[in-house]
mmCIF file of C-alpha atoms in Angstrom:
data_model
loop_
_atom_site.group_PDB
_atom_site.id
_atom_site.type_symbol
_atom_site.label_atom_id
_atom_site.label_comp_id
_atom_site.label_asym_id
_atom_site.label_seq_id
_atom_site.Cartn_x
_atom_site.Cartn_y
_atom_site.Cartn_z
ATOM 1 C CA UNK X 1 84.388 112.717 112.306
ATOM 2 C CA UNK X 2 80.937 113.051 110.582
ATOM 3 C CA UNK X 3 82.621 112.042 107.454
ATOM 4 C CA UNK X 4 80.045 112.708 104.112
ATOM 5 C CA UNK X 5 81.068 112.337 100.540
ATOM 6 C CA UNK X 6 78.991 113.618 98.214
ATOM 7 C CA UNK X 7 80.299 112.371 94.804
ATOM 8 C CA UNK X 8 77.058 113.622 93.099
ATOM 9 C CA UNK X 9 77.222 117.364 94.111
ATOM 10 C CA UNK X 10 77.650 119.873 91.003
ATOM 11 C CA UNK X 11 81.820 119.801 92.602
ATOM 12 C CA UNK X 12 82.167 117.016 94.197
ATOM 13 C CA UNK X 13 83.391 117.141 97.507
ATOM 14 C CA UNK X 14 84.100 115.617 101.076
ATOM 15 C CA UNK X 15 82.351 117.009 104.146
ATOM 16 C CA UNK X 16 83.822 116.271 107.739
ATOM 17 C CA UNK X 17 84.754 117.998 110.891
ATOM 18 C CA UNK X 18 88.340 118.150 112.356
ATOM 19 C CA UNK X 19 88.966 119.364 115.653
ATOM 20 C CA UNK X 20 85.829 121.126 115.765
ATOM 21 C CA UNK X 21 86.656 122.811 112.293
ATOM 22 C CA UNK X 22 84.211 121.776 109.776
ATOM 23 C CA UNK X 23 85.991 121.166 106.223
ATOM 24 C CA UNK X 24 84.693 120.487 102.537
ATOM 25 C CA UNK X 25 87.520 118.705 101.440
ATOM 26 C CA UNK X 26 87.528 119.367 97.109
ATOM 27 C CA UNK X 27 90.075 117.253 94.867
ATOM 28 C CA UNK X 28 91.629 118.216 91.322
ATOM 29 C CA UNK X 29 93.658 116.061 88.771
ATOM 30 C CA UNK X 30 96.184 118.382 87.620
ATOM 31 C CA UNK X 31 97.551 117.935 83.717
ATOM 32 C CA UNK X 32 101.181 118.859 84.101
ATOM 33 C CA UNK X 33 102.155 118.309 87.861
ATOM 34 C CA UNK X 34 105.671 120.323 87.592
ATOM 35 C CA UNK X 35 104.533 123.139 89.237
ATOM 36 C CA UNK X 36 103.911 121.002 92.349
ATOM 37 C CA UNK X 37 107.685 119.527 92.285
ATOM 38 C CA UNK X 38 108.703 123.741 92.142
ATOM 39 C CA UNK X 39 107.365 124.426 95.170
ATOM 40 C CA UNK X 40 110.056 125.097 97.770
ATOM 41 C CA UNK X 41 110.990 123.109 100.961
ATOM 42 C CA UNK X 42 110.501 124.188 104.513
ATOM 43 C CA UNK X 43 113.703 123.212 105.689
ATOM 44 C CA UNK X 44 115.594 124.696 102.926
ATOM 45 C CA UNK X 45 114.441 128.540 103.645
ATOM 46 C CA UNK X 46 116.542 131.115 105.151
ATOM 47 C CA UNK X 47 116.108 131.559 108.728
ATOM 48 C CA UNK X 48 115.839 135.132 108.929
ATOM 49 C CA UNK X 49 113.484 135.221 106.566
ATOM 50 C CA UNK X 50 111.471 132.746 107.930
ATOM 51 C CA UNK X 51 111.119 134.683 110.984
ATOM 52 C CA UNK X 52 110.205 137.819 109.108
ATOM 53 C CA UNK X 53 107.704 135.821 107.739
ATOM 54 C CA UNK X 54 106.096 134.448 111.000
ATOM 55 C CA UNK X 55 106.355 138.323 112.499
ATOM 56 C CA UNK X 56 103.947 139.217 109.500
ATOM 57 C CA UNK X 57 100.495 139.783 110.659
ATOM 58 C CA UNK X 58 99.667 138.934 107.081
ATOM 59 C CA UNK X 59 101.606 135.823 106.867
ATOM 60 C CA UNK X 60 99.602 132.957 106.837
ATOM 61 C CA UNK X 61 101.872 131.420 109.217
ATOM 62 C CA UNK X 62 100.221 134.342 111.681
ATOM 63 C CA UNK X 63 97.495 133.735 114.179
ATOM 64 C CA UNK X 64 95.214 136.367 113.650
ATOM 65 C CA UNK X 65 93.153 137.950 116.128
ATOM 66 C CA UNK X 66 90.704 140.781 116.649
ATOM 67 C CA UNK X 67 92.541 143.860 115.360
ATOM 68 C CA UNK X 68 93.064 146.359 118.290
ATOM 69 C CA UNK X 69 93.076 143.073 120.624
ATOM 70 C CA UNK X 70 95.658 143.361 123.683
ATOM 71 C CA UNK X 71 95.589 139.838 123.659
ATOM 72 C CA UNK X 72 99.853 138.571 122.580
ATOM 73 C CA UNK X 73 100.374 136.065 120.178
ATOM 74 C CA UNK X 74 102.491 133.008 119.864
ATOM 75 C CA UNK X 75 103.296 131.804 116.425
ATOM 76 C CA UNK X 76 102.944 127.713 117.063
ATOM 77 C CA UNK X 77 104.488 126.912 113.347
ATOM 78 C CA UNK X 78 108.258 126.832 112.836
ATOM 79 C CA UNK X 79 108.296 127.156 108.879
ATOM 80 C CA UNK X 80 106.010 129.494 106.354
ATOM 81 C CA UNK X 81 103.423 127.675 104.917
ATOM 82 C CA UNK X 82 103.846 127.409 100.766
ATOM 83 C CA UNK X 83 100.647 127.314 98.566
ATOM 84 C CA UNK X 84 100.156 126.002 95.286
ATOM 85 C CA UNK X 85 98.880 129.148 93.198
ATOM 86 C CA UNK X 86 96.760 128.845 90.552
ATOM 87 C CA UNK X 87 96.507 130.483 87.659
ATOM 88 C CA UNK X 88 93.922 130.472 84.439
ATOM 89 C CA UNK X 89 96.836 128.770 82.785
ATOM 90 C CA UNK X 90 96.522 125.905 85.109
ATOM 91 C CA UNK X 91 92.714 125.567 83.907
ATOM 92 C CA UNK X 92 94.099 125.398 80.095
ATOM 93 C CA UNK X 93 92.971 121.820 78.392
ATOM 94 C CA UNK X 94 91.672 120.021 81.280
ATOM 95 C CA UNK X 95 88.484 117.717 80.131
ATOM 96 C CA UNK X 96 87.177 117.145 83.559
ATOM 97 C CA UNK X 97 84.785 119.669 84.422
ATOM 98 C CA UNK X 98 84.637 118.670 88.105
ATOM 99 C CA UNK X 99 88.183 119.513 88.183
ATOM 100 C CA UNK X 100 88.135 122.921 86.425
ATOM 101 C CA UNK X 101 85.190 123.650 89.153
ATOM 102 C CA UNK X 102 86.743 122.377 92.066
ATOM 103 C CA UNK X 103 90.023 124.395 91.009
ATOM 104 C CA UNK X 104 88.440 127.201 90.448
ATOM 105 C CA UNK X 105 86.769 127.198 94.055
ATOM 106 C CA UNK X 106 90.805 127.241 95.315
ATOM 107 C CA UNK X 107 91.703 130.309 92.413
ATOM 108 C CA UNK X 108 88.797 132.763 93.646
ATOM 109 C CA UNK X 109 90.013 132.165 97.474
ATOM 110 C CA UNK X 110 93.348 133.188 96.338
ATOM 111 C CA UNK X 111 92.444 135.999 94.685
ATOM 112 C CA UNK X 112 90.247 137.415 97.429
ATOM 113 C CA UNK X 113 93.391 137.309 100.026
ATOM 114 C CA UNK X 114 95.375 138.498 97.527
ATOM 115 C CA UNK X 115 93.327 141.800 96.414
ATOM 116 C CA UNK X 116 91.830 142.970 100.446
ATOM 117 C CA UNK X 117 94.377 145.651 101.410
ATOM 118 C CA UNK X 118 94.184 144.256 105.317
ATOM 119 C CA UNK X 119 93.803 140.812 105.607
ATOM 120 C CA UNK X 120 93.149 140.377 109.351
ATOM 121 C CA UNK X 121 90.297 143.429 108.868
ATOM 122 C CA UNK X 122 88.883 141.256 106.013
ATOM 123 C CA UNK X 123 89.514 137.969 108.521
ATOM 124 C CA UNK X 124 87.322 139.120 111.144
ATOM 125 C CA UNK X 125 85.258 140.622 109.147
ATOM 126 C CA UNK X 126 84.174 138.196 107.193
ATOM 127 C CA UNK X 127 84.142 135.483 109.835
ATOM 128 C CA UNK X 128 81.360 138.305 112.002
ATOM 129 C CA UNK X 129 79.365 138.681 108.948
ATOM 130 C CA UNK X 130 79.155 134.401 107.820
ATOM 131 C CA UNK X 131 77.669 133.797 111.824
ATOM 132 C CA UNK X 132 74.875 136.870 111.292
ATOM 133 C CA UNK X 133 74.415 135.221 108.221
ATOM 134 C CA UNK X 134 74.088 131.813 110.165
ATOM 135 C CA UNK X 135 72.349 133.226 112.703
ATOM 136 C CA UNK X 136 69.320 134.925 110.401
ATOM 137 C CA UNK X 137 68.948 131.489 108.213
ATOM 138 C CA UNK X 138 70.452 133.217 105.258
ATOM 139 C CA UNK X 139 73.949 131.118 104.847
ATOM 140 C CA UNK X 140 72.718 128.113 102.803
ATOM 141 C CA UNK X 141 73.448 128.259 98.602
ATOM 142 C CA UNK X 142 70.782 124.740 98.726
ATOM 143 C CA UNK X 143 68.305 127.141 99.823
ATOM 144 C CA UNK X 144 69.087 129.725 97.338
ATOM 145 C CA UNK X 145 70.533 132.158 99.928
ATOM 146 C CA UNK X 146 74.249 133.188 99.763
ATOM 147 C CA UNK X 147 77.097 130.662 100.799
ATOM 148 C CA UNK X 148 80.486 131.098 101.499
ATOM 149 C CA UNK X 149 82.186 132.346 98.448
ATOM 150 C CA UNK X 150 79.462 134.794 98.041
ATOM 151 C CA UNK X 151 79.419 136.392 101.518
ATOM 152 C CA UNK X 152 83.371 136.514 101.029
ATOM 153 C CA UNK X 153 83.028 138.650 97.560
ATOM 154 C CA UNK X 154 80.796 141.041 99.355
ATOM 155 C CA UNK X 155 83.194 141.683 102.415
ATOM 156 C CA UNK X 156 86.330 142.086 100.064
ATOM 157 C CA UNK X 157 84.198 144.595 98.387
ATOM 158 C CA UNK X 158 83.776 147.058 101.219
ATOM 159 C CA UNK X 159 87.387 146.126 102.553
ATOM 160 C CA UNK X 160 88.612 147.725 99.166
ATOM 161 C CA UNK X 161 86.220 150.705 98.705
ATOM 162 C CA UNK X 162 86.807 151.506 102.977
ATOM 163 C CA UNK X 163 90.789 150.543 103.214
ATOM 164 C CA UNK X 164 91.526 152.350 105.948
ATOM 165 C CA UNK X 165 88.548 151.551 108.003
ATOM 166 C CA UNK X 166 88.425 149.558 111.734
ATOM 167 C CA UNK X 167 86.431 145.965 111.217
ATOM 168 C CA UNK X 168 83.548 147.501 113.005
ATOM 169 C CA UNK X 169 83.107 150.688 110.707
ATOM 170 C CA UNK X 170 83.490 148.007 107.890
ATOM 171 C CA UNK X 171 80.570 146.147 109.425
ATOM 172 C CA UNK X 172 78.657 149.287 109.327
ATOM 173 C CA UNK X 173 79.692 150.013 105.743
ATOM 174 C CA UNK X 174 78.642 146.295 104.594
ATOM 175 C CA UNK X 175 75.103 146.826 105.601
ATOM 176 C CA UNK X 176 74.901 149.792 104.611
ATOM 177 C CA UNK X 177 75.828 149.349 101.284
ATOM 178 C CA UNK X 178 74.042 146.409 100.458
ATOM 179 C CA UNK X 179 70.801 146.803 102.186
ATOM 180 C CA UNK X 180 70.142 149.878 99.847
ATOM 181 C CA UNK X 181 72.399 147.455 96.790
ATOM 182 C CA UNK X 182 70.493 147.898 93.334
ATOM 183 C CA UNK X 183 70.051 144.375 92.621
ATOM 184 C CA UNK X 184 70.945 142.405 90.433
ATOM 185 C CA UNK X 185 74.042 144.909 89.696
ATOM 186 C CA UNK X 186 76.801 142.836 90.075
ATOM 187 C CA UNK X 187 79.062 143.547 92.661
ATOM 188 C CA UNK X 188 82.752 142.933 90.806
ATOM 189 C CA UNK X 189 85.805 143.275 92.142
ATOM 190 C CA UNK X 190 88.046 143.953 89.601
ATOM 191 C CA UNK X 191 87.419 144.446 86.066
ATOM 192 C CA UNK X 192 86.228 141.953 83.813
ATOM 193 C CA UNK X 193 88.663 140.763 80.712
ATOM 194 C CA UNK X 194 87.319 138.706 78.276
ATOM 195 C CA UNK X 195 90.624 137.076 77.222
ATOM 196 C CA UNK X 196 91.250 133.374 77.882
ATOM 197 C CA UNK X 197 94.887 132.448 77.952
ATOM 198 C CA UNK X 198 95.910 130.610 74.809
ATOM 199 C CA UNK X 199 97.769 126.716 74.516
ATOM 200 C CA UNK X 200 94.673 124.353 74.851
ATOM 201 C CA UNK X 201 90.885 124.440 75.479
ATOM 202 C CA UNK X 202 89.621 126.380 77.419
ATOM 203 C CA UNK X 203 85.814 125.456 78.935
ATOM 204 C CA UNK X 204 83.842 127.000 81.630
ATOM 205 C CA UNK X 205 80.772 126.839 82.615
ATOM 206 C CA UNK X 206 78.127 129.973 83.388
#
């Protein structure tokens, strides 16, 4: 429902609502598609490790709650869920920019689940923080206040300096931390390298 494109936006993208859940819905042309065709089948996975999979609060097969909830959960999806990973290699000689951008949205995501050392912390966390955000006006990149991405980069940075710390100290640490920030010092999550990958062009934009 409520379905917006908006071909003309700096990444294009399609805005709509499904079951309640609003989406931006980005597309990509992808040179070389074989990494697609690699990607394994549900149905031809091991069983047991399947279920190891769905018993992984980490998996993203998992329903995640509230950590320290008493509330049991029932895994609704039979098979793991694969992703297509990207890589910088995968943004070697493509000529669309829109496509490089709208890839690129997809590479941070995956890099943010992949580097918080508690994913359900980081989860509810982040999900707490984006309704203040909401609540106080300040969630709106149009505006020139933070959006999505950004409010995610600044979670994943407390989540790694506090690692072993309960999603409500982490709150406390995230406030903390950045109403006293010395901006604009970047807040970076791992350390810069200044190394494109070789094999075609590579363009980006700043």
């Amino acid at each position: 429902t409520d379905l917006h494109p908006v071909p003309s936006a700096y990444t294009p993208v399609i805005k709509f609502y499904m079951d309640g859940i609003q989406i931006d819905l980005l597309f990509a042309r992808l040179a070389n598609g074989t990494k697609l065709q690699s990607l394994p089948s549900s149905s031809s996975q091991d069983p047991k490790k399947v279920e190891e999979e769905e018993d992984d609060p980490t998996s993203p097969t998992s329903t995640v709650t509230p950590p320290n909830s008493t509330t049991t959960t029932t895994n609704h999806q039979p098979h793991p869920r694969y992703e297509f990973q990207i890589t910088d290699e995968d943004l070697v000689g493509l000529e669309d920019e829109a496509t490089v951008r709208s890839m690129n949205g997809v590479r941070v995501a995956q890099l943010l689940l992949s580097s918080v050392p508690n994913l359900p912390h980081f989860r509810f966390v982040l999900r707490a923080i984006k309704q203040w955000a909401r609540v106080h006006g300040l969630y709106s990149n149009v505006l020139g206040f933070l959006g999505g991405v950004n409010w995610a980069i600044l979670v994943a940075f407390i989540c790694k300096r506090y690692p072993e710390a309960s999603p409500f100290v982490l709150m406390r640490h995230f406030f903390g931390t950045f109403g006293s920030w010395r901006w604009p010092r970047p807040v970076r999550l791992v350390k810069v390298v200044y190394s494109p990958p070789t094999g075609g062009t590579f363009r980006i934009s700043l």
